[in-house]
PDB file of C-alpha atoms in Angstrom:
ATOM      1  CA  UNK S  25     -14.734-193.840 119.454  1.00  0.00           C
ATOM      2  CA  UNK S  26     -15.123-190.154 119.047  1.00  0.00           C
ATOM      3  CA  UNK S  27     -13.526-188.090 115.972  1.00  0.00           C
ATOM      4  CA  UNK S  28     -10.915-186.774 117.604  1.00  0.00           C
ATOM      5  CA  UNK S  29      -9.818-184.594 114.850  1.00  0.00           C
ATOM      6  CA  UNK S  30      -9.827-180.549 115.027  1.00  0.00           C
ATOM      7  CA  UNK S  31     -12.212-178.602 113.301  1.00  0.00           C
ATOM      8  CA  UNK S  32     -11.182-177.163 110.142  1.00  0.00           C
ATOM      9  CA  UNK S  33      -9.789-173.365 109.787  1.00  0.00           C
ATOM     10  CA  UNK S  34     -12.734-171.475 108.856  1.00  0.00           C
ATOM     11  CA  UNK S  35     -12.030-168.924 106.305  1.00  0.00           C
ATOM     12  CA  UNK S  36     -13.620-166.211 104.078  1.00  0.00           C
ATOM     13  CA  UNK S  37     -12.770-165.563 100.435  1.00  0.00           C
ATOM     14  CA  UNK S  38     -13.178-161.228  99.605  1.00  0.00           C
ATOM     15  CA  UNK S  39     -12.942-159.995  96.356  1.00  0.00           C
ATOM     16  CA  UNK S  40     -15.415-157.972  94.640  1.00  0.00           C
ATOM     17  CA  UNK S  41     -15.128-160.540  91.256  1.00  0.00           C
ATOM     18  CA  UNK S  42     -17.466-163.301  91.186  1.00  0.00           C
ATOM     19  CA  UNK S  43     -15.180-165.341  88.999  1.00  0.00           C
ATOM     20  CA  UNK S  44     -12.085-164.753  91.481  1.00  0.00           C
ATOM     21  CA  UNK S  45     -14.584-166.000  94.639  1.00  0.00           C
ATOM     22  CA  UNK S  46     -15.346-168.643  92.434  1.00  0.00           C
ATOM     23  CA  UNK S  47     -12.109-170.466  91.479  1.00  0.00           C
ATOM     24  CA  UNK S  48     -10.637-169.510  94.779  1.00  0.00           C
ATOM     25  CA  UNK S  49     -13.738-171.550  96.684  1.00  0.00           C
ATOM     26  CA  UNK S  50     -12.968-174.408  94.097  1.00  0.00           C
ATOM     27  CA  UNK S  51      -8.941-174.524  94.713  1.00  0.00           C
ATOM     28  CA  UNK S  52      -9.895-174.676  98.705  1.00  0.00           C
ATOM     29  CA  UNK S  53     -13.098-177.160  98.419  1.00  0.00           C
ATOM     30  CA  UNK S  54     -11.114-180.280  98.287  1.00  0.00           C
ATOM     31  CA  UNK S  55      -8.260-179.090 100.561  1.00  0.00           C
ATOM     32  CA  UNK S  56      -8.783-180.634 104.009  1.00  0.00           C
ATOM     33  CA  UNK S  57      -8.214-178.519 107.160  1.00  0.00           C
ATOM     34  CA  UNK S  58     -10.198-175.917 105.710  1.00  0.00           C
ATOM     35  CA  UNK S  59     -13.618-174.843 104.726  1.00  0.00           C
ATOM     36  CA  UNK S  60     -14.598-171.633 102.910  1.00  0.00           C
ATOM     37  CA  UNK S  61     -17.468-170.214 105.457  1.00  0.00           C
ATOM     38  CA  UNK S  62     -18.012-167.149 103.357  1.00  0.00           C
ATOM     39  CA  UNK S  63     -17.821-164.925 100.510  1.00  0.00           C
ATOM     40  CA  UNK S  64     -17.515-161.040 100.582  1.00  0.00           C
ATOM     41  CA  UNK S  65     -17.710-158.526  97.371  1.00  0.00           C
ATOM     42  CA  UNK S  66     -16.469-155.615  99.468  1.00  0.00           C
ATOM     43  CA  UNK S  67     -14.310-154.504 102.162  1.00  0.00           C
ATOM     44  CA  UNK S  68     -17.278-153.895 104.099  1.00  0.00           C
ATOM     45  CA  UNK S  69     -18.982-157.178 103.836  1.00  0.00           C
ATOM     46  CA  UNK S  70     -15.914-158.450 104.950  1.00  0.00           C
ATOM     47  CA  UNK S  71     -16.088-156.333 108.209  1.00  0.00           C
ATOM     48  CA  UNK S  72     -19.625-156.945 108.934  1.00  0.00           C
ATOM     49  CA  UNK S  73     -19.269-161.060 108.684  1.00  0.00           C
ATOM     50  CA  UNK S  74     -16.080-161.328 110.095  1.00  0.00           C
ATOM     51  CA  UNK S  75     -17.893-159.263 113.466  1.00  0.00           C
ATOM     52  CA  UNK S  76     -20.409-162.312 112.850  1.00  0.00           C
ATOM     53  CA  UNK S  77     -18.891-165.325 111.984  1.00  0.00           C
ATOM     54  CA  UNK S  78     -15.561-164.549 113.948  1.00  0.00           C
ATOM     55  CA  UNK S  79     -13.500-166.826 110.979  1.00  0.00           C
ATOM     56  CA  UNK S  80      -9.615-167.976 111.447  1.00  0.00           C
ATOM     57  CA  UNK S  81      -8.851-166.057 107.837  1.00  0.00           C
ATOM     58  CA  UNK S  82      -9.350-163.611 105.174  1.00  0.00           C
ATOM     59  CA  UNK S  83      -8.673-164.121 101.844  1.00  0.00           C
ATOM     60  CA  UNK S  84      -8.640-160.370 101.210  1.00  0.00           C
ATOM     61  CA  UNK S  85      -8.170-158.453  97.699  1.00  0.00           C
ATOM     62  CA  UNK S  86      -6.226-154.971  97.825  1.00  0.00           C
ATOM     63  CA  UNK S  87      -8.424-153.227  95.577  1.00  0.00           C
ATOM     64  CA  UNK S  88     -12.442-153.447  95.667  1.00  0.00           C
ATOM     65  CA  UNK S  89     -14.946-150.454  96.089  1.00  0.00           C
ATOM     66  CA  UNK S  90     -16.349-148.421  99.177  1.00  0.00           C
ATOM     67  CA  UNK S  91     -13.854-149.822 101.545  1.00  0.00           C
ATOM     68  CA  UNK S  92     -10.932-151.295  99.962  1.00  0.00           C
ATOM     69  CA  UNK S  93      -8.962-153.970 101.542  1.00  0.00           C
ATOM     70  CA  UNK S  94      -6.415-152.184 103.254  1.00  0.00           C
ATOM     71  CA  UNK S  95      -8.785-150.273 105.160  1.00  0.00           C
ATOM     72  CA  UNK S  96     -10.955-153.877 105.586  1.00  0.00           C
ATOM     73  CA  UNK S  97      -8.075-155.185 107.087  1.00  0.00           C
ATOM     74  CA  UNK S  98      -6.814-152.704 109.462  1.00  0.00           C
ATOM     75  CA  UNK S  99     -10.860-152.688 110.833  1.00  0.00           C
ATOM     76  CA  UNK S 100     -11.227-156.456 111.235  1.00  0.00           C
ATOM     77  CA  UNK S 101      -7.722-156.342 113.258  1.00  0.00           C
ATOM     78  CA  UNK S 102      -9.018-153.772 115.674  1.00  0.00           C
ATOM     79  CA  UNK S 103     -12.275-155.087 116.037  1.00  0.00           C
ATOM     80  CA  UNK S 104     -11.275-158.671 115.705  1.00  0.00           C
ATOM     81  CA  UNK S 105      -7.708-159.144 116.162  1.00  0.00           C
ATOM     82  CA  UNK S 106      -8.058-162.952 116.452  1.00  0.00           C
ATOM     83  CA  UNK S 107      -9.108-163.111 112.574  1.00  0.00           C
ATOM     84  CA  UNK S 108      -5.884-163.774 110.415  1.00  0.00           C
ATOM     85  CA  UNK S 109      -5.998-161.689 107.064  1.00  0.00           C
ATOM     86  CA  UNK S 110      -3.834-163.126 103.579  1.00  0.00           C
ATOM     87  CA  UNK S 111      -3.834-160.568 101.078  1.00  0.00           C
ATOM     88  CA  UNK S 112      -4.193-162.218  98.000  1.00  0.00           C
ATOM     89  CA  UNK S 113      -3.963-159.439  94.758  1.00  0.00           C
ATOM     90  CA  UNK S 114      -2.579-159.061  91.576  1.00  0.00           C
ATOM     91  CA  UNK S 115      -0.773-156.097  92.533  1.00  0.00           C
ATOM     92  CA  UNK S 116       2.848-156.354  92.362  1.00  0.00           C
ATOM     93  CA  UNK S 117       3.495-152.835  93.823  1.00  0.00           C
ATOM     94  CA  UNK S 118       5.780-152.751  97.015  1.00  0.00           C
ATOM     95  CA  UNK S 119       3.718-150.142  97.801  1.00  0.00           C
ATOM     96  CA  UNK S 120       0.736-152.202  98.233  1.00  0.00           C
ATOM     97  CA  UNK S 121       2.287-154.478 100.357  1.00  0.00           C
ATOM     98  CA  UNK S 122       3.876-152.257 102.693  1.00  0.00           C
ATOM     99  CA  UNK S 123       0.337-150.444 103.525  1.00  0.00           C
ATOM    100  CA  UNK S 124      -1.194-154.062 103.951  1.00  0.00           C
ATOM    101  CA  UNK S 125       1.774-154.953 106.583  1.00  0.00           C
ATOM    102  CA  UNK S 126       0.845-151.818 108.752  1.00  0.00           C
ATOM    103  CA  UNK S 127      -2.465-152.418 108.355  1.00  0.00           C
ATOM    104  CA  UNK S 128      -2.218-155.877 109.975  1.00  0.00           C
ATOM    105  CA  UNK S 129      -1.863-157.964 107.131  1.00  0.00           C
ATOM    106  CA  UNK S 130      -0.378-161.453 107.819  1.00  0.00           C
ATOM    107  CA  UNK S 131       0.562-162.328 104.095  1.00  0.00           C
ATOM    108  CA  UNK S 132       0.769-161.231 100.896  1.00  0.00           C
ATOM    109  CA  UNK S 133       0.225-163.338  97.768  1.00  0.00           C
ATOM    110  CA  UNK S 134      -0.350-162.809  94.235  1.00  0.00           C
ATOM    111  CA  UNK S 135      -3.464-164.050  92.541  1.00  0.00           C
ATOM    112  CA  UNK S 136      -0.839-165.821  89.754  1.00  0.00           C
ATOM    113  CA  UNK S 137       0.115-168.034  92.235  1.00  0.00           C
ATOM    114  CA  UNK S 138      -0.555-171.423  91.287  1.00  0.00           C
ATOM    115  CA  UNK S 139      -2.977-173.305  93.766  1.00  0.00           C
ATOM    116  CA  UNK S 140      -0.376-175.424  95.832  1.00  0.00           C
ATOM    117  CA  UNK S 141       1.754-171.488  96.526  1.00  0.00           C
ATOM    118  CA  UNK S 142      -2.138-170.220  97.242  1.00  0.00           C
ATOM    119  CA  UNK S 143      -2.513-173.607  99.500  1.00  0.00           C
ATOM    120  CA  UNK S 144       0.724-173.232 101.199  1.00  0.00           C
ATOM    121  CA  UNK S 145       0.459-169.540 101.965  1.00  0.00           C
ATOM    122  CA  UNK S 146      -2.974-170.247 103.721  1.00  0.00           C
ATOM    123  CA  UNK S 147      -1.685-173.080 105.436  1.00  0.00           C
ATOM    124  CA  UNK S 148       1.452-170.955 106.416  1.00  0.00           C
ATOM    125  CA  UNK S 149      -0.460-168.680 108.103  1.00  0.00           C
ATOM    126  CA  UNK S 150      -2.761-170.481 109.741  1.00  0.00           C
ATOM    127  CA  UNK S 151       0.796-172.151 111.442  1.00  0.00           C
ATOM    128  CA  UNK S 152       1.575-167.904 112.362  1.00  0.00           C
ATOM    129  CA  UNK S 153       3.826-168.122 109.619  1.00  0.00           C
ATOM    130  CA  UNK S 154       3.604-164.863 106.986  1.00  0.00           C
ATOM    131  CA  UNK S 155       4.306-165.939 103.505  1.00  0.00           C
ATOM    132  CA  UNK S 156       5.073-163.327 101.052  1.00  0.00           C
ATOM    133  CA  UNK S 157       6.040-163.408  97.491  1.00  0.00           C
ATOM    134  CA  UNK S 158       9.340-163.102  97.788  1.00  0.00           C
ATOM    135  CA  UNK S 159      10.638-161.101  95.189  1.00  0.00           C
ATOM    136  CA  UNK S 160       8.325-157.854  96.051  1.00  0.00           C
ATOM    137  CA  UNK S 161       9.243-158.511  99.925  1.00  0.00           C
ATOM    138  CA  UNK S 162      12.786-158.042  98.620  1.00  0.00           C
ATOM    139  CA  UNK S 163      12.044-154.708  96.804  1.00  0.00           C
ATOM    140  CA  UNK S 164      10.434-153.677  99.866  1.00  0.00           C
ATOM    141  CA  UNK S 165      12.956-153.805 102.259  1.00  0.00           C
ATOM    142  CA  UNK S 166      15.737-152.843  99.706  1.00  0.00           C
ATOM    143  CA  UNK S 167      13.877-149.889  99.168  1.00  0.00           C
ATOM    144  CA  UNK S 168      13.433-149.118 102.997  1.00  0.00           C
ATOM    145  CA  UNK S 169      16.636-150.114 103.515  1.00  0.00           C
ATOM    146  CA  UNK S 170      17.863-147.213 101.133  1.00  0.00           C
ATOM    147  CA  UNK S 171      14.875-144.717 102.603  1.00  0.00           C
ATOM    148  CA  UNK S 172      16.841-145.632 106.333  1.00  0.00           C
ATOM    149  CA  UNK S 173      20.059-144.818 104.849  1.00  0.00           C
ATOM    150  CA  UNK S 174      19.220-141.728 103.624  1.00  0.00           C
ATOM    151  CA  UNK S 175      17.143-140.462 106.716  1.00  0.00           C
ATOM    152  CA  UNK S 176      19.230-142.347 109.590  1.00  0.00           C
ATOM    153  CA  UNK S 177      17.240-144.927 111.881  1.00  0.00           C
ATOM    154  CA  UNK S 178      13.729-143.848 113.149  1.00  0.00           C
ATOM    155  CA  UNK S 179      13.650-142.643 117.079  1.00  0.00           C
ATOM    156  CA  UNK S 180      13.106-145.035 119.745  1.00  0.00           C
ATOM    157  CA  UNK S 181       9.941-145.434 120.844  1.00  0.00           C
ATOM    158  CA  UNK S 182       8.770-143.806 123.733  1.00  0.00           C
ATOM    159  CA  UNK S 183      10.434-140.464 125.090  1.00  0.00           C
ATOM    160  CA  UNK S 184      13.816-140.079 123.660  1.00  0.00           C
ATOM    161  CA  UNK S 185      15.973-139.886 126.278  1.00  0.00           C
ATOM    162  CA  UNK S 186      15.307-142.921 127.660  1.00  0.00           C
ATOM    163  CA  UNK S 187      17.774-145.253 126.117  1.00  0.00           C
ATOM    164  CA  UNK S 188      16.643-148.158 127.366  1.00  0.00           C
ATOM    165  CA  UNK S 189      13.403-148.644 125.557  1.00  0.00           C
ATOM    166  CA  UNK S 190      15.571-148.699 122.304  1.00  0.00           C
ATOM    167  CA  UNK S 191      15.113-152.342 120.472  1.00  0.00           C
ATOM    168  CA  UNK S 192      19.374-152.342 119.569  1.00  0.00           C
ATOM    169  CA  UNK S 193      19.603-152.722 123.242  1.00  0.00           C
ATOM    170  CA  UNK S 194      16.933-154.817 124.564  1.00  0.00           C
ATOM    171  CA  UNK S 195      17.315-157.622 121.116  1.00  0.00           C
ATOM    172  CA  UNK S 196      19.920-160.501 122.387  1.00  0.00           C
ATOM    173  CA  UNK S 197      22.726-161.131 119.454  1.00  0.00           C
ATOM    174  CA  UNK S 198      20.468-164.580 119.044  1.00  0.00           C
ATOM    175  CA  UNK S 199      17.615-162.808 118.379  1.00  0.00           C
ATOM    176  CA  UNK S 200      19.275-160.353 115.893  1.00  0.00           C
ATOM    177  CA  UNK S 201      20.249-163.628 114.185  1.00  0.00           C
ATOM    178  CA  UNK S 202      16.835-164.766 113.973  1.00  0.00           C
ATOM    179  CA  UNK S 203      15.506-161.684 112.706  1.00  0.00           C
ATOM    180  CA  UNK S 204      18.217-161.439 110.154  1.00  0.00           C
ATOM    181  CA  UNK S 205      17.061-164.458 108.830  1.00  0.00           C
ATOM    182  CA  UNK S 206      13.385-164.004 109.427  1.00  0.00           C
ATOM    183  CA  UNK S 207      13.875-160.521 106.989  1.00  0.00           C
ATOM    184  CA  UNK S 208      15.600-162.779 104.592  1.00  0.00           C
ATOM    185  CA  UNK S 209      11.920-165.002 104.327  1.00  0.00           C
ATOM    186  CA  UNK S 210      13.512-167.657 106.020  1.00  0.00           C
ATOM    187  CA  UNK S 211      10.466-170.309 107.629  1.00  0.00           C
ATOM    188  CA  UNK S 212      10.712-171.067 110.915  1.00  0.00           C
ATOM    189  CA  UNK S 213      11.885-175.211 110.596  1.00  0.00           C
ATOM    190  CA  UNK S 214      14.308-173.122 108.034  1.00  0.00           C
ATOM    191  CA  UNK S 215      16.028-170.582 110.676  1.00  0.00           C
ATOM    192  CA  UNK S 216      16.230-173.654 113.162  1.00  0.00           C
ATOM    193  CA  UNK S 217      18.180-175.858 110.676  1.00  0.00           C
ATOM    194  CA  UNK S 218      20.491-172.887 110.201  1.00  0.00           C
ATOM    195  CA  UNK S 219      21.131-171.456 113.428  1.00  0.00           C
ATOM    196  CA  UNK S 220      21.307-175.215 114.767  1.00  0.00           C
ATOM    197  CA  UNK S 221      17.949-174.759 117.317  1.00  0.00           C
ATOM    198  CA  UNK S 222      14.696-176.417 118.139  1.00  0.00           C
ATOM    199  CA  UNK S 223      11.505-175.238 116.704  1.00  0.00           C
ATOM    200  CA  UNK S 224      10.276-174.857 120.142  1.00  0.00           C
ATOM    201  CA  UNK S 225      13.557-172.529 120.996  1.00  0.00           C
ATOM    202  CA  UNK S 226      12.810-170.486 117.715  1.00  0.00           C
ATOM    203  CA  UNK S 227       9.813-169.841 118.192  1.00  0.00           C
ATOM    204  CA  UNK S 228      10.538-168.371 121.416  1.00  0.00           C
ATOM    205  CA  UNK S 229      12.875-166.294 120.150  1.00  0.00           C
ATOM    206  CA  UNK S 230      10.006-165.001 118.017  1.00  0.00           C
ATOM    207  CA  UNK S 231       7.954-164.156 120.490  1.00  0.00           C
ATOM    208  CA  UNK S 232      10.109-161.943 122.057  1.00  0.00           C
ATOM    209  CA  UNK S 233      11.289-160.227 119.132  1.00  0.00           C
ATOM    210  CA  UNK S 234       7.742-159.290 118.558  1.00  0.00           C
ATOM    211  CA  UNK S 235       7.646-158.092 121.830  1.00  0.00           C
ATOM    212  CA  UNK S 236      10.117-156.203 121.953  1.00  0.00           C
ATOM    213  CA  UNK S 237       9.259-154.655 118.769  1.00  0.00           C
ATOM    214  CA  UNK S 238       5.783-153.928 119.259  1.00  0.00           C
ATOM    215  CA  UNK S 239       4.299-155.732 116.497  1.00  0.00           C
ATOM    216  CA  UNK S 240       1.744-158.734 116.221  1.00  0.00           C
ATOM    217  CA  UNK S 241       3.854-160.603 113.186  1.00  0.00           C
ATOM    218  CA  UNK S 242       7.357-162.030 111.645  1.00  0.00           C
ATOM    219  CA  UNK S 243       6.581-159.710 108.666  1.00  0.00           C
ATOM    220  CA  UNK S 244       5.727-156.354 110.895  1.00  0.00           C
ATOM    221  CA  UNK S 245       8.691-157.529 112.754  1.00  0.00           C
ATOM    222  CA  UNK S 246      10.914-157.291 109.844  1.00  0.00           C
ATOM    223  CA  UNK S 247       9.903-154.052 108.586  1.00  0.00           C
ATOM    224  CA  UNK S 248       9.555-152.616 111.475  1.00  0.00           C
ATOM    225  CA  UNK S 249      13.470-153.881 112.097  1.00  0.00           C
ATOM    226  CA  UNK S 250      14.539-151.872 108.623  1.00  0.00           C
ATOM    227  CA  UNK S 251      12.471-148.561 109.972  1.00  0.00           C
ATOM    228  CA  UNK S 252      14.713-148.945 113.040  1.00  0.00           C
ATOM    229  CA  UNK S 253      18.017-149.408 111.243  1.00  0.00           C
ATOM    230  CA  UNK S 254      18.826-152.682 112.380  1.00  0.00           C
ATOM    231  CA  UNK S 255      18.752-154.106 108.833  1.00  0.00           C
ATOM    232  CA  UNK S 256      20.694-153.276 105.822  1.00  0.00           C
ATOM    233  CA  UNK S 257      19.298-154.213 102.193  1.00  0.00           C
ATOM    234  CA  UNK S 258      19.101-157.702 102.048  1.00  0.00           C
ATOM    235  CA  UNK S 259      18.522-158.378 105.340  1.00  0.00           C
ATOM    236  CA  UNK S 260      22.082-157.618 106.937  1.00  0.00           C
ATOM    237  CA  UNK S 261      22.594-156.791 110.166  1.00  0.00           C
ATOM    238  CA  UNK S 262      23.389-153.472 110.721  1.00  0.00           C
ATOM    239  CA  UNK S 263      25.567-154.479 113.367  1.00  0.00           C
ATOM    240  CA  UNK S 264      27.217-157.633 113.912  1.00  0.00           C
ATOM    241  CA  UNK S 265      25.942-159.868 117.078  1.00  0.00           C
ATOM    242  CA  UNK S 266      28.780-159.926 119.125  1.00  0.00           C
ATOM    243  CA  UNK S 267      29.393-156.092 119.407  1.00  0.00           C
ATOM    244  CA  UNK S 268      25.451-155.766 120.125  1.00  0.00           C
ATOM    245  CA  UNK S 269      25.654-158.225 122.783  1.00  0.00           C
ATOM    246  CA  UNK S 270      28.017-156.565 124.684  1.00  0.00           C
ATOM    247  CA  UNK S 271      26.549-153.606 124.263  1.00  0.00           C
ATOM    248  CA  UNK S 272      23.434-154.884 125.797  1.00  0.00           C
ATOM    249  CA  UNK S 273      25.249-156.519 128.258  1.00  0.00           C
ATOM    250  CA  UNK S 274      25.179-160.214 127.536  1.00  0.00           C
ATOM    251  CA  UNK S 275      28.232-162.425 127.668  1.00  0.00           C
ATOM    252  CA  UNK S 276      26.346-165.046 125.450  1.00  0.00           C
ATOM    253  CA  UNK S 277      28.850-165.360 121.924  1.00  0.00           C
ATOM    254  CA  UNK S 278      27.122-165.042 119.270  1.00  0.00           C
ATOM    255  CA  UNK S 279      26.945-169.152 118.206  1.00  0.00           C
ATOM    256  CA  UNK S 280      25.474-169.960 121.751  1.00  0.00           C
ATOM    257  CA  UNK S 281      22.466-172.296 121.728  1.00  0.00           C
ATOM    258  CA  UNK S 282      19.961-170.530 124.578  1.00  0.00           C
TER     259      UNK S 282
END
């Protein structure tokens, strides 16, 4: 009978120390699922073999010379947008992470981590989840939150008269929930517990969220929400469900199972 089992994720480890490369090919050797395909010391060699070996992730440091990995990352997206990219620095600047979150980063992990947080990230990810350590995710948006505040809520996209293409008005009150709890660094299996809903169902709800947002991931999705003004620090609502619904012209209450 024929192995019926899926080929591993094939990833690539990027960091411009050999050491780091190193113990981060030995914490993934034994891990199954997985198999380290290739080592980069720069943001450019991570280009160039990700455009030939077309991996499912990056292991990507923030920091490394010619082309850092900011830049790296925001490359390999546009030129191969199927390649996943963790961020894995020992950074803890807010900073950092927001610029790697534009650029298309899926994650963001610090290189403290022990290996089962490293393991779990990678595995996370490779699900379409996008783990983050949560404590600088939480100074992020706190400290967008506050830039929002002081500014007011970024335009809609598009021309601004047309009212329509604004996200307060096309996001159901269910999916305001889920994003609420998505900023919050709730997991997927986590938000359906809480909100009482398949995986299946959350995970559409996701996918138009995204959509509607214009971004490729749960944690592009959650910035992007706190740009807009439709989160408060902490990942609050700026507006509660119910009022948003019937301003976009559902009748759906706001516990309603779709």
């Amino acid at each position: 009978m024929a192995d019926e089992r899926p080929a591993p994720a094939r990833l690539i480890v990027a960091d411009d120390h050999d050491l780091v490369r190193t113990t981060m090919r030995g914490m993934l050797a034994d891990e199954p699922g997985v198999e380290v395909v290739g080592e980069a010391a720069s943001g450019r060699e991570a280009l160039d073999l990700c455009r030939r070996m077309r991996p499912d992730l990056v292991l990507m440091d923030v920091r490394m010379p010619g082309m850092d990995g900011i830049e790296a990352t925001r490359a390999i997206k546009e030129e191969c947008p199927g390649v996943t990219v963790l961020m894995v620095t020992a950074f803890e600047d807010p900073d950092y992470l927001l610029e790697a979150i534009r650029a298309g980063a899926a994650g963001y992990v610090l290189k403290h981590a022990s290996r089962r947080q490293l393991l779990d990230a990678v595995r996370g990810v490779l699900r379409g989840e996008s783990p983050l350590n949560q404590e600088l995710a939480m100074r992020l948006l706190r400290r967008l939150a506050g830039e929002v505040g002081t500014r007011g809520p970024a335009p809609p996209p598009g021309n601004p008269k047309d009212r329509k293409g604004q996200p307060t008005r096309s996001l159901t009150a269910r999916e305001l929930e889920v994003l609420r709890l998505l900023a919050l660094g709730k997991t997927n299996r986590q938000i359906a517990k809480e909100l009482y809903l398949s995986l299946s169902t959350v995970k559409r709800h996701l996918e138009r969220i995204l959509s509607k947002l214009g971004v490729s991931d749960r944690t592009q999705a959650a910035v992007r929400a706190i740009e807009l003004g439709l989160l408060h620090a902490g990942g609050e609502t700026g507006a509660s469900p119910d009022r948003l619904a019937a301003e976009n012209g559902s009748s759906d209450p706001p516990g309603w199972v779709k």
